mmCIF file of C-alpha atoms and ligand atoms in Angstrom:
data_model
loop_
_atom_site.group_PDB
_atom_site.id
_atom_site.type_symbol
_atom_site.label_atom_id
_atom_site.label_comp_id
_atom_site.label_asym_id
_atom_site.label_seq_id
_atom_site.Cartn_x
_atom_site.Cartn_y
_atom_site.Cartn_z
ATOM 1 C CA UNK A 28 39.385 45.456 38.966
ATOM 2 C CA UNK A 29 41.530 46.911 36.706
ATOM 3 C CA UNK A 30 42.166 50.781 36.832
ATOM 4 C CA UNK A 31 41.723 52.663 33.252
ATOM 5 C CA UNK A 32 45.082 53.015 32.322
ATOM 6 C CA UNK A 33 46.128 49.853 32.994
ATOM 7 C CA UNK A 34 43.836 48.058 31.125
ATOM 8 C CA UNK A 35 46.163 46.179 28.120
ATOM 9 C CA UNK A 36 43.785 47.073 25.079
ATOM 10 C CA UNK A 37 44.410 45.985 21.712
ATOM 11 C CA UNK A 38 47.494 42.982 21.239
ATOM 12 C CA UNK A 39 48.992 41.833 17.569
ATOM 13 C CA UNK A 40 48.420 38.362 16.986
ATOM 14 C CA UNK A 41 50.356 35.924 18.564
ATOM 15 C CA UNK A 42 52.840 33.860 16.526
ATOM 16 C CA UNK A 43 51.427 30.635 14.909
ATOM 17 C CA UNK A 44 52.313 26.989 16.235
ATOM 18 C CA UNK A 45 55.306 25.845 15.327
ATOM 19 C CA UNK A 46 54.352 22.039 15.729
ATOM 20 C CA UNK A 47 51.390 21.464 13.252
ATOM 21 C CA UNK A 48 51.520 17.393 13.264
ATOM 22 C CA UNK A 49 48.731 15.341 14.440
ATOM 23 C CA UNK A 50 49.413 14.141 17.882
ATOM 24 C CA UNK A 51 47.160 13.244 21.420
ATOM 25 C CA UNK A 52 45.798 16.024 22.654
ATOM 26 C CA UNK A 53 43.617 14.847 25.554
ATOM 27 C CA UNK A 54 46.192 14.004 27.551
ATOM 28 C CA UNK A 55 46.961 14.071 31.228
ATOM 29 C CA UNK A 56 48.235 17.878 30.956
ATOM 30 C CA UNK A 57 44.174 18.242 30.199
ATOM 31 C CA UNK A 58 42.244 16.625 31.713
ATOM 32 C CA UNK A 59 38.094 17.654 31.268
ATOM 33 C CA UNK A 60 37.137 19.370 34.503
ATOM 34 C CA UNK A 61 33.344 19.921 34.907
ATOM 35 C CA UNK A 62 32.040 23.125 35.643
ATOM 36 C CA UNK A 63 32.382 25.604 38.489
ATOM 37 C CA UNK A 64 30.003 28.242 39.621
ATOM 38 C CA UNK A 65 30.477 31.381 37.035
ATOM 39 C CA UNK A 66 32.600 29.296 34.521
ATOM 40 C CA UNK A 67 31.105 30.124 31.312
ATOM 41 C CA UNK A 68 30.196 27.723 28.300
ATOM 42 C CA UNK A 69 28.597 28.981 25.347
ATOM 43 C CA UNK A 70 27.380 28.146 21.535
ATOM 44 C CA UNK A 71 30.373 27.028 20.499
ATOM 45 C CA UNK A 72 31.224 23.511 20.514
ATOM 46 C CA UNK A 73 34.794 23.407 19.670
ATOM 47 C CA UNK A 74 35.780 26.640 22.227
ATOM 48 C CA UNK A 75 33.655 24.845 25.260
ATOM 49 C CA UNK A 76 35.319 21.508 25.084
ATOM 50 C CA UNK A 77 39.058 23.953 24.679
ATOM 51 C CA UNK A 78 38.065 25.649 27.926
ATOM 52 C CA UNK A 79 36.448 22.283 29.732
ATOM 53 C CA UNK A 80 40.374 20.861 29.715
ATOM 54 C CA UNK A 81 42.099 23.613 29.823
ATOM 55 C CA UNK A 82 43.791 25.078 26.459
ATOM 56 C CA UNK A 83 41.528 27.967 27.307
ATOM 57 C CA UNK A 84 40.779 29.316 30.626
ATOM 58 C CA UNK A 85 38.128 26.834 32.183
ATOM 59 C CA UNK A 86 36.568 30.080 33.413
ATOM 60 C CA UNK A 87 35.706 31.165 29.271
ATOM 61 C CA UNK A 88 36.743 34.799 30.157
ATOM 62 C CA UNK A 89 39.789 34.788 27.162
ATOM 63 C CA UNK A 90 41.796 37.263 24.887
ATOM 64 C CA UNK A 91 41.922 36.654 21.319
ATOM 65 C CA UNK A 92 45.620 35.714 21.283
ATOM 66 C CA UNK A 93 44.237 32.683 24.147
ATOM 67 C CA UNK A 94 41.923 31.483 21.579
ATOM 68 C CA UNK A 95 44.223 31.844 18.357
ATOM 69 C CA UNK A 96 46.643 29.925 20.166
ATOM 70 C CA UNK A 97 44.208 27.189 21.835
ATOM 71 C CA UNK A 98 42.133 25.953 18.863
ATOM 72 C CA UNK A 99 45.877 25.719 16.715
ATOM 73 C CA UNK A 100 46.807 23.571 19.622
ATOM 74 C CA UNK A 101 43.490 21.820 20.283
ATOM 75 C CA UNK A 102 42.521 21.319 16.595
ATOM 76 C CA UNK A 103 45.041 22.445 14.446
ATOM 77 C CA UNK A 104 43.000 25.091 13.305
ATOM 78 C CA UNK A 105 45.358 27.063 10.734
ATOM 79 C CA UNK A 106 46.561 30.773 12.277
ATOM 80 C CA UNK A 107 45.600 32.485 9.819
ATOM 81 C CA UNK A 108 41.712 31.380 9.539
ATOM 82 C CA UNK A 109 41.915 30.993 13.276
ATOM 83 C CA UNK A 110 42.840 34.791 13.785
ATOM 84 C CA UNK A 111 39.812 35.698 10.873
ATOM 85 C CA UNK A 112 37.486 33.865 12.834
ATOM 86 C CA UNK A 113 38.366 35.280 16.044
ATOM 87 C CA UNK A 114 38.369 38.777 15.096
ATOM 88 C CA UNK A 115 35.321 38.661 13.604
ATOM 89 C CA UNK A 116 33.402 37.844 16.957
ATOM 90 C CA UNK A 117 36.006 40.037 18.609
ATOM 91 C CA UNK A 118 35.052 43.091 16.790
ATOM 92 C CA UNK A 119 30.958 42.246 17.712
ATOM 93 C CA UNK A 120 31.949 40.712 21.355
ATOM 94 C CA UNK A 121 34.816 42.003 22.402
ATOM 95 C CA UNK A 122 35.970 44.387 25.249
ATOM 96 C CA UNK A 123 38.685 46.510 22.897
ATOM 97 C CA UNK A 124 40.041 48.191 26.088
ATOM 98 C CA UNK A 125 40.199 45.384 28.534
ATOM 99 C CA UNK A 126 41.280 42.557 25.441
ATOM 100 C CA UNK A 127 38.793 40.157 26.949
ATOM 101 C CA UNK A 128 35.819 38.456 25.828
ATOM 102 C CA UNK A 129 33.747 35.378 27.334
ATOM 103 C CA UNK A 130 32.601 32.484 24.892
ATOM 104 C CA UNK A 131 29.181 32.810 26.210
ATOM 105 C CA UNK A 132 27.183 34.828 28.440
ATOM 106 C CA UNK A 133 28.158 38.897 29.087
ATOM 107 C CA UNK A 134 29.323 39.025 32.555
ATOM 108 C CA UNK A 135 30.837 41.318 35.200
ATOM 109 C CA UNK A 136 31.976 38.118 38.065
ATOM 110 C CA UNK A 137 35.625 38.239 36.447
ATOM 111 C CA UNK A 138 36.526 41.856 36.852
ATOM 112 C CA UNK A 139 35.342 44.490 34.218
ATOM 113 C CA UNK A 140 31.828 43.905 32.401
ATOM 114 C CA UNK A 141 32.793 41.413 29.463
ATOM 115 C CA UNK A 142 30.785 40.700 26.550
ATOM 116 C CA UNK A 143 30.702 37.333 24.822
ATOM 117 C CA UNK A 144 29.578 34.983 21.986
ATOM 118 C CA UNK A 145 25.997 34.824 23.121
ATOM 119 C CA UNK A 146 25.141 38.083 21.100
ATOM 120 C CA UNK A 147 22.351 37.267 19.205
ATOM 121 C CA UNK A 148 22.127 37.936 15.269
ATOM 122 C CA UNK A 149 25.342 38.479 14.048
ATOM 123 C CA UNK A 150 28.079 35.747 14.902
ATOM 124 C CA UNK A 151 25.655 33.516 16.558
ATOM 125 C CA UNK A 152 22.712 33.043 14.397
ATOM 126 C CA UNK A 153 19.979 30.755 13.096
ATOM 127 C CA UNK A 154 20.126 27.215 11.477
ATOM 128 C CA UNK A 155 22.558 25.844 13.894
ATOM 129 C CA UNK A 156 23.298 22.544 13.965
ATOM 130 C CA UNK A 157 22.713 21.473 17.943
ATOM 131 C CA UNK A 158 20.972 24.967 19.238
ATOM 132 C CA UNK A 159 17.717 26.233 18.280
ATOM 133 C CA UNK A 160 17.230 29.327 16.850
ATOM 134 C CA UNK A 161 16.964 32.097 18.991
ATOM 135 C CA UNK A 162 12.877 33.105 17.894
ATOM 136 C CA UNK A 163 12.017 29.518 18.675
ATOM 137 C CA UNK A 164 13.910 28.381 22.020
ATOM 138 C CA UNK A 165 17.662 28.328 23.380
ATOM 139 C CA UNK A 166 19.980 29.236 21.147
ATOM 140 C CA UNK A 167 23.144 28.151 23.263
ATOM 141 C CA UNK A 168 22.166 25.214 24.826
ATOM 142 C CA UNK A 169 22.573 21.862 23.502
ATOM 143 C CA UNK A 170 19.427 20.328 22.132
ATOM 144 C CA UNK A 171 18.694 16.916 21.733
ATOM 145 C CA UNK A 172 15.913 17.320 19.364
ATOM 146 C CA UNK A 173 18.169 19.097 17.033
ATOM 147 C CA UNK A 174 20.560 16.722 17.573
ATOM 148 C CA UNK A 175 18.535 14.038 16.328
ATOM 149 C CA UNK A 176 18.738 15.447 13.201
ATOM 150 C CA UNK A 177 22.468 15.290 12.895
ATOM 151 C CA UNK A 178 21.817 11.023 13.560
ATOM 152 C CA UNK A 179 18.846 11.155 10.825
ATOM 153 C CA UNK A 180 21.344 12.688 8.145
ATOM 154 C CA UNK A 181 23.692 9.420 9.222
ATOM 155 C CA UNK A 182 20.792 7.129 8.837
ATOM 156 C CA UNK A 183 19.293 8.808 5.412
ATOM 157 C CA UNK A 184 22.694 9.114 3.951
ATOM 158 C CA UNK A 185 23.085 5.687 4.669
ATOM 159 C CA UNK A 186 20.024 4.507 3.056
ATOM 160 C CA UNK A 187 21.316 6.661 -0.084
ATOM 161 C CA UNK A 188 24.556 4.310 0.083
ATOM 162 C CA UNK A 189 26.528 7.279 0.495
ATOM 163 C CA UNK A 190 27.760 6.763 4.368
ATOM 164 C CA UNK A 191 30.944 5.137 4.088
ATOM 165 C CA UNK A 192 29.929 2.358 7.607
ATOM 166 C CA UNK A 193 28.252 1.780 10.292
ATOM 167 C CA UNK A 194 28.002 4.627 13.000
ATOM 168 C CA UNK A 195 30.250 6.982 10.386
ATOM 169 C CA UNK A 196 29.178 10.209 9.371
ATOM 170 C CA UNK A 197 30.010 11.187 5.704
ATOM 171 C CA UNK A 198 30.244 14.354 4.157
ATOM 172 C CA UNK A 199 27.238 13.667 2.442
ATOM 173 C CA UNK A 200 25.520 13.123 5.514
ATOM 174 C CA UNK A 201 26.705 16.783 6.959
ATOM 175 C CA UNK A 202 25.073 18.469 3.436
ATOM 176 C CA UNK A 203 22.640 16.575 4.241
ATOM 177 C CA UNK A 204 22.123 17.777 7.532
ATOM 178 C CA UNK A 205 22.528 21.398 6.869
ATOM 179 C CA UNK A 206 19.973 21.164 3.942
ATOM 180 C CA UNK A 207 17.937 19.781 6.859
ATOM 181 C CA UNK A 208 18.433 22.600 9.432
ATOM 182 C CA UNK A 209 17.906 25.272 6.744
ATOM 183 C CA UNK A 210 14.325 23.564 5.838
ATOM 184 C CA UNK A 211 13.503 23.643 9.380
ATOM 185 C CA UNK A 212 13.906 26.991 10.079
ATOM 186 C CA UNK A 213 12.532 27.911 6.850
ATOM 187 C CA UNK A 214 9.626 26.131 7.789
ATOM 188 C CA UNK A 215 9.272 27.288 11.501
ATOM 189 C CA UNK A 216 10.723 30.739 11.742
ATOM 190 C CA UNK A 217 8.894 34.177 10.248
ATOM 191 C CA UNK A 218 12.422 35.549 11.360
ATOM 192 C CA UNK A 219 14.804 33.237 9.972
ATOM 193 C CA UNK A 220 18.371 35.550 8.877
ATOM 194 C CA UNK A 221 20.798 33.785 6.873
ATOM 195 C CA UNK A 222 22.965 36.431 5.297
ATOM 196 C CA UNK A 223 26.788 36.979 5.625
ATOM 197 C CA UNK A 224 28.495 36.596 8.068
ATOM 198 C CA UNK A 225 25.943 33.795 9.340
ATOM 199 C CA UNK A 226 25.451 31.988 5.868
ATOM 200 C CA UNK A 227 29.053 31.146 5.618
ATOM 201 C CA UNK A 228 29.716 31.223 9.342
ATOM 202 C CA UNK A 229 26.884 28.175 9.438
ATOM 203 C CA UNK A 230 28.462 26.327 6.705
ATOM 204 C CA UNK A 231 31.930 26.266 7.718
ATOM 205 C CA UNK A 232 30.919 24.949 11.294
ATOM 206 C CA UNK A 233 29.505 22.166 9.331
ATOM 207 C CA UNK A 234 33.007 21.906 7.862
ATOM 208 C CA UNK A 235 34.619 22.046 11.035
ATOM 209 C CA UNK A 236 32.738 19.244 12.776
ATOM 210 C CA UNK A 237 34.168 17.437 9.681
ATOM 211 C CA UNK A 238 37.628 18.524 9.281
ATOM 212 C CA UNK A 239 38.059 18.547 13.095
ATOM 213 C CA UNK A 240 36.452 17.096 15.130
ATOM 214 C CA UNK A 241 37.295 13.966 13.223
ATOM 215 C CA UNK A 242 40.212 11.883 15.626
ATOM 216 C CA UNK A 243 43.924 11.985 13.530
ATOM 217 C CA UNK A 244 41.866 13.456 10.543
ATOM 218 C CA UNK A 245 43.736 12.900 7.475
ATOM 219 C CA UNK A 246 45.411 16.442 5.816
ATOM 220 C CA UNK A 247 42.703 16.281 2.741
ATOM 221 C CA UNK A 248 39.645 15.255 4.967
ATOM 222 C CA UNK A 249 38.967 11.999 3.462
ATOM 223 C CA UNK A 250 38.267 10.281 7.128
ATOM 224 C CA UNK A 251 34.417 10.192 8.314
ATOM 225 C CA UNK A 252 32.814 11.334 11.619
ATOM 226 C CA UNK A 253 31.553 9.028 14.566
ATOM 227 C CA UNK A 254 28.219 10.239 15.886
ATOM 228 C CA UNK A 255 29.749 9.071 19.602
ATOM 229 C CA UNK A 256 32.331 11.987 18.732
ATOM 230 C CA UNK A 257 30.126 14.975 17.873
ATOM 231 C CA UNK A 258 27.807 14.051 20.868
ATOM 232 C CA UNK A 259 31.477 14.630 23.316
ATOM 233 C CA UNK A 260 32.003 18.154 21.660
ATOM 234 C CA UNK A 261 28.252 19.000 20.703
ATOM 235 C CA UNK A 262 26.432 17.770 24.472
ATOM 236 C CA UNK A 263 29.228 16.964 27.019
ATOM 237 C CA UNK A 264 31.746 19.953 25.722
ATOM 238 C CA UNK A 265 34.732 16.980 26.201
ATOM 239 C CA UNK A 266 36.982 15.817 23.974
ATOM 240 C CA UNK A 267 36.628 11.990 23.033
ATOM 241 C CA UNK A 268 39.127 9.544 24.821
ATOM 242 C CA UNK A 269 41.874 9.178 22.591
ATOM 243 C CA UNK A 270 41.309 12.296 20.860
ATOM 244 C CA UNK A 271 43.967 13.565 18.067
ATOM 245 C CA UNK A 272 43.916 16.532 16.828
ATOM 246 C CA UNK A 273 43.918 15.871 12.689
ATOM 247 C CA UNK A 274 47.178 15.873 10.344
ATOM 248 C CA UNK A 275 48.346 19.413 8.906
ATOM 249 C CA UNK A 276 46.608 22.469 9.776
ATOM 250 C CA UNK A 277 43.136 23.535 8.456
ATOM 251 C CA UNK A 278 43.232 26.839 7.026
ATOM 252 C CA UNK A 279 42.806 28.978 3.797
ATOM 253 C CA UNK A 280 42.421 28.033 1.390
ATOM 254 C CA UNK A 281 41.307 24.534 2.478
ATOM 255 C CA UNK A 282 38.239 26.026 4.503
ATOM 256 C CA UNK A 283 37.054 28.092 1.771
ATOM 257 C CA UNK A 284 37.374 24.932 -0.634
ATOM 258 C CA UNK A 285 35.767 22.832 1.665
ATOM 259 C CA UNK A 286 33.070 25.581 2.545
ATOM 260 C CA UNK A 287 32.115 26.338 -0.832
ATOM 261 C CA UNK A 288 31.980 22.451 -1.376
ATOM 262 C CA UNK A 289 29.355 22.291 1.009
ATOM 263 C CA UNK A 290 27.617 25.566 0.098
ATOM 264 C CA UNK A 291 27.638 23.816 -3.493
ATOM 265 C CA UNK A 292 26.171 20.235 -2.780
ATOM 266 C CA UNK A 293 23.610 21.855 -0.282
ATOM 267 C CA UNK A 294 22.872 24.037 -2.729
ATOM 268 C CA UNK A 295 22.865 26.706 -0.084
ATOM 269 C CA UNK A 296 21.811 30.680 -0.449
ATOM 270 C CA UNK A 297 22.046 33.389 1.408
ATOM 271 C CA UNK A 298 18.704 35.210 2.293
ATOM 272 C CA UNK A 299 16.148 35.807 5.190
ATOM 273 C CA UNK A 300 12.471 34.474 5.556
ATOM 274 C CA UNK A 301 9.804 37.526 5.372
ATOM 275 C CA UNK A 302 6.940 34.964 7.525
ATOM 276 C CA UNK A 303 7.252 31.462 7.860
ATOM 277 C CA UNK A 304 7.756 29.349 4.503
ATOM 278 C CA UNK A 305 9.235 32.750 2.514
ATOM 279 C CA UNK A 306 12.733 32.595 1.925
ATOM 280 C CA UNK A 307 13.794 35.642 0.271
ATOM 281 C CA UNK A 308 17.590 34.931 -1.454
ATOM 282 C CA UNK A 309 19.666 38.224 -1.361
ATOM 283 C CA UNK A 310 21.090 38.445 -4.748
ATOM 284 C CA UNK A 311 23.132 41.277 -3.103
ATOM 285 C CA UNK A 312 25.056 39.071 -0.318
ATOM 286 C CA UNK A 313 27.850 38.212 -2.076
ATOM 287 C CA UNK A 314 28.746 35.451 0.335
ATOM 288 C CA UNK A 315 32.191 35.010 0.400
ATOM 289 C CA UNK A 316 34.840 35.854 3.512
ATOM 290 C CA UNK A 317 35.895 39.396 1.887
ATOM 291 C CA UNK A 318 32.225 40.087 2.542
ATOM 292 C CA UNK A 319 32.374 38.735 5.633
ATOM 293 C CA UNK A 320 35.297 41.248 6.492
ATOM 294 C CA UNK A 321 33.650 44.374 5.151
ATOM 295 C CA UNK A 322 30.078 43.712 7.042
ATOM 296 C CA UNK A 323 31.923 43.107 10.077
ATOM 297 C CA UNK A 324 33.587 46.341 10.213
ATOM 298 C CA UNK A 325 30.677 48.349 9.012
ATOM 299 C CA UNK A 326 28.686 46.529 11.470
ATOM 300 C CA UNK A 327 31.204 47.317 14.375
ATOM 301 C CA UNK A 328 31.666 50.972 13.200
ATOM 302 C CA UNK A 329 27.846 50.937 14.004
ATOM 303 C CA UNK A 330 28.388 50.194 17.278
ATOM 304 C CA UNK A 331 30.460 52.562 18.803
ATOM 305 C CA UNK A 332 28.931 55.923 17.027
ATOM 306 C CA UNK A 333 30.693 58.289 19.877
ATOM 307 C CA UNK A 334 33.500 56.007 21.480
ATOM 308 C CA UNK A 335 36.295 58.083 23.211
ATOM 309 C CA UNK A 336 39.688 58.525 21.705
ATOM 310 C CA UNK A 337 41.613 56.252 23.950
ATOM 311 C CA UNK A 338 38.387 53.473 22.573
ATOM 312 C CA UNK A 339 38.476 54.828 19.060
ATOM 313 C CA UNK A 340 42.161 54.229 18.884
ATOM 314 C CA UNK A 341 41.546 50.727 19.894
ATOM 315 C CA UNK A 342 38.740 49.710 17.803
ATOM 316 C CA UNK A 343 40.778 50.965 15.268
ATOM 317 C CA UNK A 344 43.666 49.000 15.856
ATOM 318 C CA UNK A 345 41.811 45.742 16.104
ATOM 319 C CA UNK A 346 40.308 46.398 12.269
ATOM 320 C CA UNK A 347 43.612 46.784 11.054
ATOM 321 C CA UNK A 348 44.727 43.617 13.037
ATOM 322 C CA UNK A 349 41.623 42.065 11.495
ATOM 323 C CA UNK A 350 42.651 43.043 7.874
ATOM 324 C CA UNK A 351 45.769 41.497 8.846
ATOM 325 C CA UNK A 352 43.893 38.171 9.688
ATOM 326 C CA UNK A 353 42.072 38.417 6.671
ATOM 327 C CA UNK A 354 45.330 37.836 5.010
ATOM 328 C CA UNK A 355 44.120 39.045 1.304
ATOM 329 C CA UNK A 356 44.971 41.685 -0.627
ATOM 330 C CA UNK A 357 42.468 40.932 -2.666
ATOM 331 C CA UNK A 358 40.083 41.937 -0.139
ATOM 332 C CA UNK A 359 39.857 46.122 -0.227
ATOM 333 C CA UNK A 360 40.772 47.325 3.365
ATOM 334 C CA UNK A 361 38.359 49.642 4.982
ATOM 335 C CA UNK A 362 39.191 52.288 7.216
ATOM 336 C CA UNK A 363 35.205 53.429 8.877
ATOM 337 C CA UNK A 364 37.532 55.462 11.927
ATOM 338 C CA UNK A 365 40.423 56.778 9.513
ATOM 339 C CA UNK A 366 43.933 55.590 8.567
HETATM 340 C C1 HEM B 24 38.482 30.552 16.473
HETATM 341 C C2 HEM B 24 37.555 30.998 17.214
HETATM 342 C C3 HEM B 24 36.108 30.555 17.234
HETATM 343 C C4 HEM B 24 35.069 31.363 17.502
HETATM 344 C C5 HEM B 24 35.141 32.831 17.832
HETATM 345 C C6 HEM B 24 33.863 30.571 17.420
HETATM 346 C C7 HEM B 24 32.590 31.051 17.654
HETATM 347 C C8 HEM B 24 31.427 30.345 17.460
HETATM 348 C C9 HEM B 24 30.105 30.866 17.630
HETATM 349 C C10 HEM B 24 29.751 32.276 18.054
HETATM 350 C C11 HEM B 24 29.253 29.879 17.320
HETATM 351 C C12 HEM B 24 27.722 29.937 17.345
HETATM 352 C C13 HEM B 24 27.158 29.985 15.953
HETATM 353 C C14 HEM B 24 25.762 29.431 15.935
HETATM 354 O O1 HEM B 24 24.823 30.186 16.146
HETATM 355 O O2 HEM B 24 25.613 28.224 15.702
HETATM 356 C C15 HEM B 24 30.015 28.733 16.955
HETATM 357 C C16 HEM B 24 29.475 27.535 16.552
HETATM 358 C C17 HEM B 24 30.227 26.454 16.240
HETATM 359 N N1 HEM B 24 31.584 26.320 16.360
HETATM 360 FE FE1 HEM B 24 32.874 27.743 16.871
HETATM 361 N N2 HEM B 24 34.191 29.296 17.113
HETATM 362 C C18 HEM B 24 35.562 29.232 16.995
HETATM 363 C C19 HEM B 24 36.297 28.107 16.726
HETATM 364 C C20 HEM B 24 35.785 26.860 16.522
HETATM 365 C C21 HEM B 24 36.557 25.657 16.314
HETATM 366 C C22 HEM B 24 38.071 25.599 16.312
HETATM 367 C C23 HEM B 24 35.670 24.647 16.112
HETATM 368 C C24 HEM B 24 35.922 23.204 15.861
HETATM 369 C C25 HEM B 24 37.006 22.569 16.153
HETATM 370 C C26 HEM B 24 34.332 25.203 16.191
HETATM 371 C C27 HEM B 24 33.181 24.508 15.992
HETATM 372 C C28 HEM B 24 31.926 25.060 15.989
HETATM 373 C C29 HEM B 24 30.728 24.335 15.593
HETATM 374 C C30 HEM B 24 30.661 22.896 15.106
HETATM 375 C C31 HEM B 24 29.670 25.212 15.738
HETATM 376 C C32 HEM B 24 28.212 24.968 15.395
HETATM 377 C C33 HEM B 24 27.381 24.501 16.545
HETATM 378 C C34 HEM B 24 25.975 24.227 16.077
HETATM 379 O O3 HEM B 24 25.653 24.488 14.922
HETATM 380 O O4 HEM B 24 25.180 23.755 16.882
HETATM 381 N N3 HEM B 24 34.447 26.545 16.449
HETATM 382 N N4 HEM B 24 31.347 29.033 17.069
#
């Protein structure tokens, strides 16, 4: 275990990739292990199948700069929205002193107690795609039921002529699918929370299964899904055999474009069910990733109300690396433990 003082706390981000072209990326120097005792998996598709060959520890105890630099190399994720995204589940599920965090369960097997994805309600949240949501079953386990749906968007989108061929998953057919999960929990949970950060978070996975984990995906998108491949990420956390990682990095502003897109033809908003069937829209959420930004460090502010200097300092220093992610000036800076 390691002492106090010699815990690493908070890192800058590492440098981006300097090779962003598509190329093989489940190749021999990966190969998909399964899982040993205590290696951790969690709700997140695209990390899970990282760590099951390899680009992240296959143990899913990682530091933010491991993930940054994984899902560029795995997906070609851009830097900059890869740093965003990882700081904002660092800064709810993150150990600030020891720079570690598990894509899954909290444990204490690897050293110091670690936090990870799991946490409920913030990050992780309701109307996913392949996990239930957490009022009505697992939320971070696959489930096939859910799944389903993802094939019945192919097959209705198909019947509406949109699906480009057989076994393909269009865009269309994502919307359609999200429109789909949203009903559903509108429909079955009293507690269903879709505000920011898990309104947009929810919609850009949708993007993501589309943008990457599309083989060789083309720089604007235009390529459509197989159902075989989202099963390998979704179920079986393992890239497909051939796999590519797609053309050109995705980042700002192609995932807000692409986001929004989606937001758009769903006709998505961001609110929370008051009982089962009431979907109350927040006119207040203003839904977009400078919101996402400014919740997140409110929220994190929240949970440390008396940390100790040598914490405070860190925390701090991982909101200004997070403005740094952010990467707007647009975006006012906030500063909940001073400058
Ligand atoms: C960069 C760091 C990343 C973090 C911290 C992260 C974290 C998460 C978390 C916490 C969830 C659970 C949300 C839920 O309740 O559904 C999630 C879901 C998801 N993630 Fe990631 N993720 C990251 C990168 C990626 C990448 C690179 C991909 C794709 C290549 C990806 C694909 C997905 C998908 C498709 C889901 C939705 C699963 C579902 O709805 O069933 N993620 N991620």
């Amino acid at each position: 275990m390691q002492t106090f003082s010699s815990m690493p706390g908070p890192q800058p981000l590492p440098p981006p990739i300097k090779d962003t072209s598509e190329k093989l990326v489940n190749d021999f120097a990966h190969p998909f292990k399964p899982l040993r005792p205590h290696d951790i998996r969690g709700p997140c598709p695209g990390l899970n199948t990282l760590a099951s060959h390899g680009y992240l520890p296959r143990s899913g105890v990682v530091t933010p700069a491991q993930i940054i630099t994984a899902v560029q190399e795995g997906y070609n994720l851009g830097h900059q929205f890869a740093s965003f995204l990882c700081y904002t589940a660092f800064l709810t599920d993150g150990n600030h002193l020891t720079n570690l965090m598990t894509i899954g369960q909290n444990t204490t097997t690897h050293g110091h107690p670690t936090t990870g994805l799991n946490t409920h309600g913030h990050f992780e949240g309701d109307a996913s795609m392949s996990r239930d949501d957490a009022y009505l079953g697992n939320n971070i386990n696959f489930n096939e039921t859910l799944f389903d749906a993802v094939c019945t968007s192919y097959r209705l989108s198909k019947l509406q002529q949109t699906a480009v061929g057989g076994g393909l998953l269009t865009l269309d057919a994502i919307v359609l699918n999200r429109q789909i999960r949203i009903q559903d929990s509108i429909a079955r949970n009293p507690q269903f929370a879709f505000e920011t950060p898990r309104f947009l978070g929810a919609i850009a996975e949708s993007a993501f299964i589309f943008a990457m984990f599309v083989s060789g995906q083309t720089a604007d998108n235009k390529k459509p899904l197989t159902i075989d491949a989202v099963r390998h990420f979704f179920d079986f956390h393992r890239l497909p055999h051939g796999f590519h990682r797609r053309q050109g990095p995705f980042d700002f502003p192609l995932v807000e474009n692409l986001t929004y897109s989606i937001v758009d033809m769903a006709g998505a908003k961001p609110g929370s069910n008051n009982g089962v069937n009431n979907y109350i829209v927040n006119t207040q959420d203003l839904g977009t990733f400078c919101y996402v930004y400014q919740k997140q460090i409110n929220f994190t502010a929240t949970l440390y109300p008396n940390p100790t200097p040598k914490l405070r300092d860190a925390i701090k220093q991982n909101m200004l690396t997070y403005y740094q992610a952010l990467g707007d000036p647009k975006c006012k800076q906030y500063f909940p433990f001073g400058k």
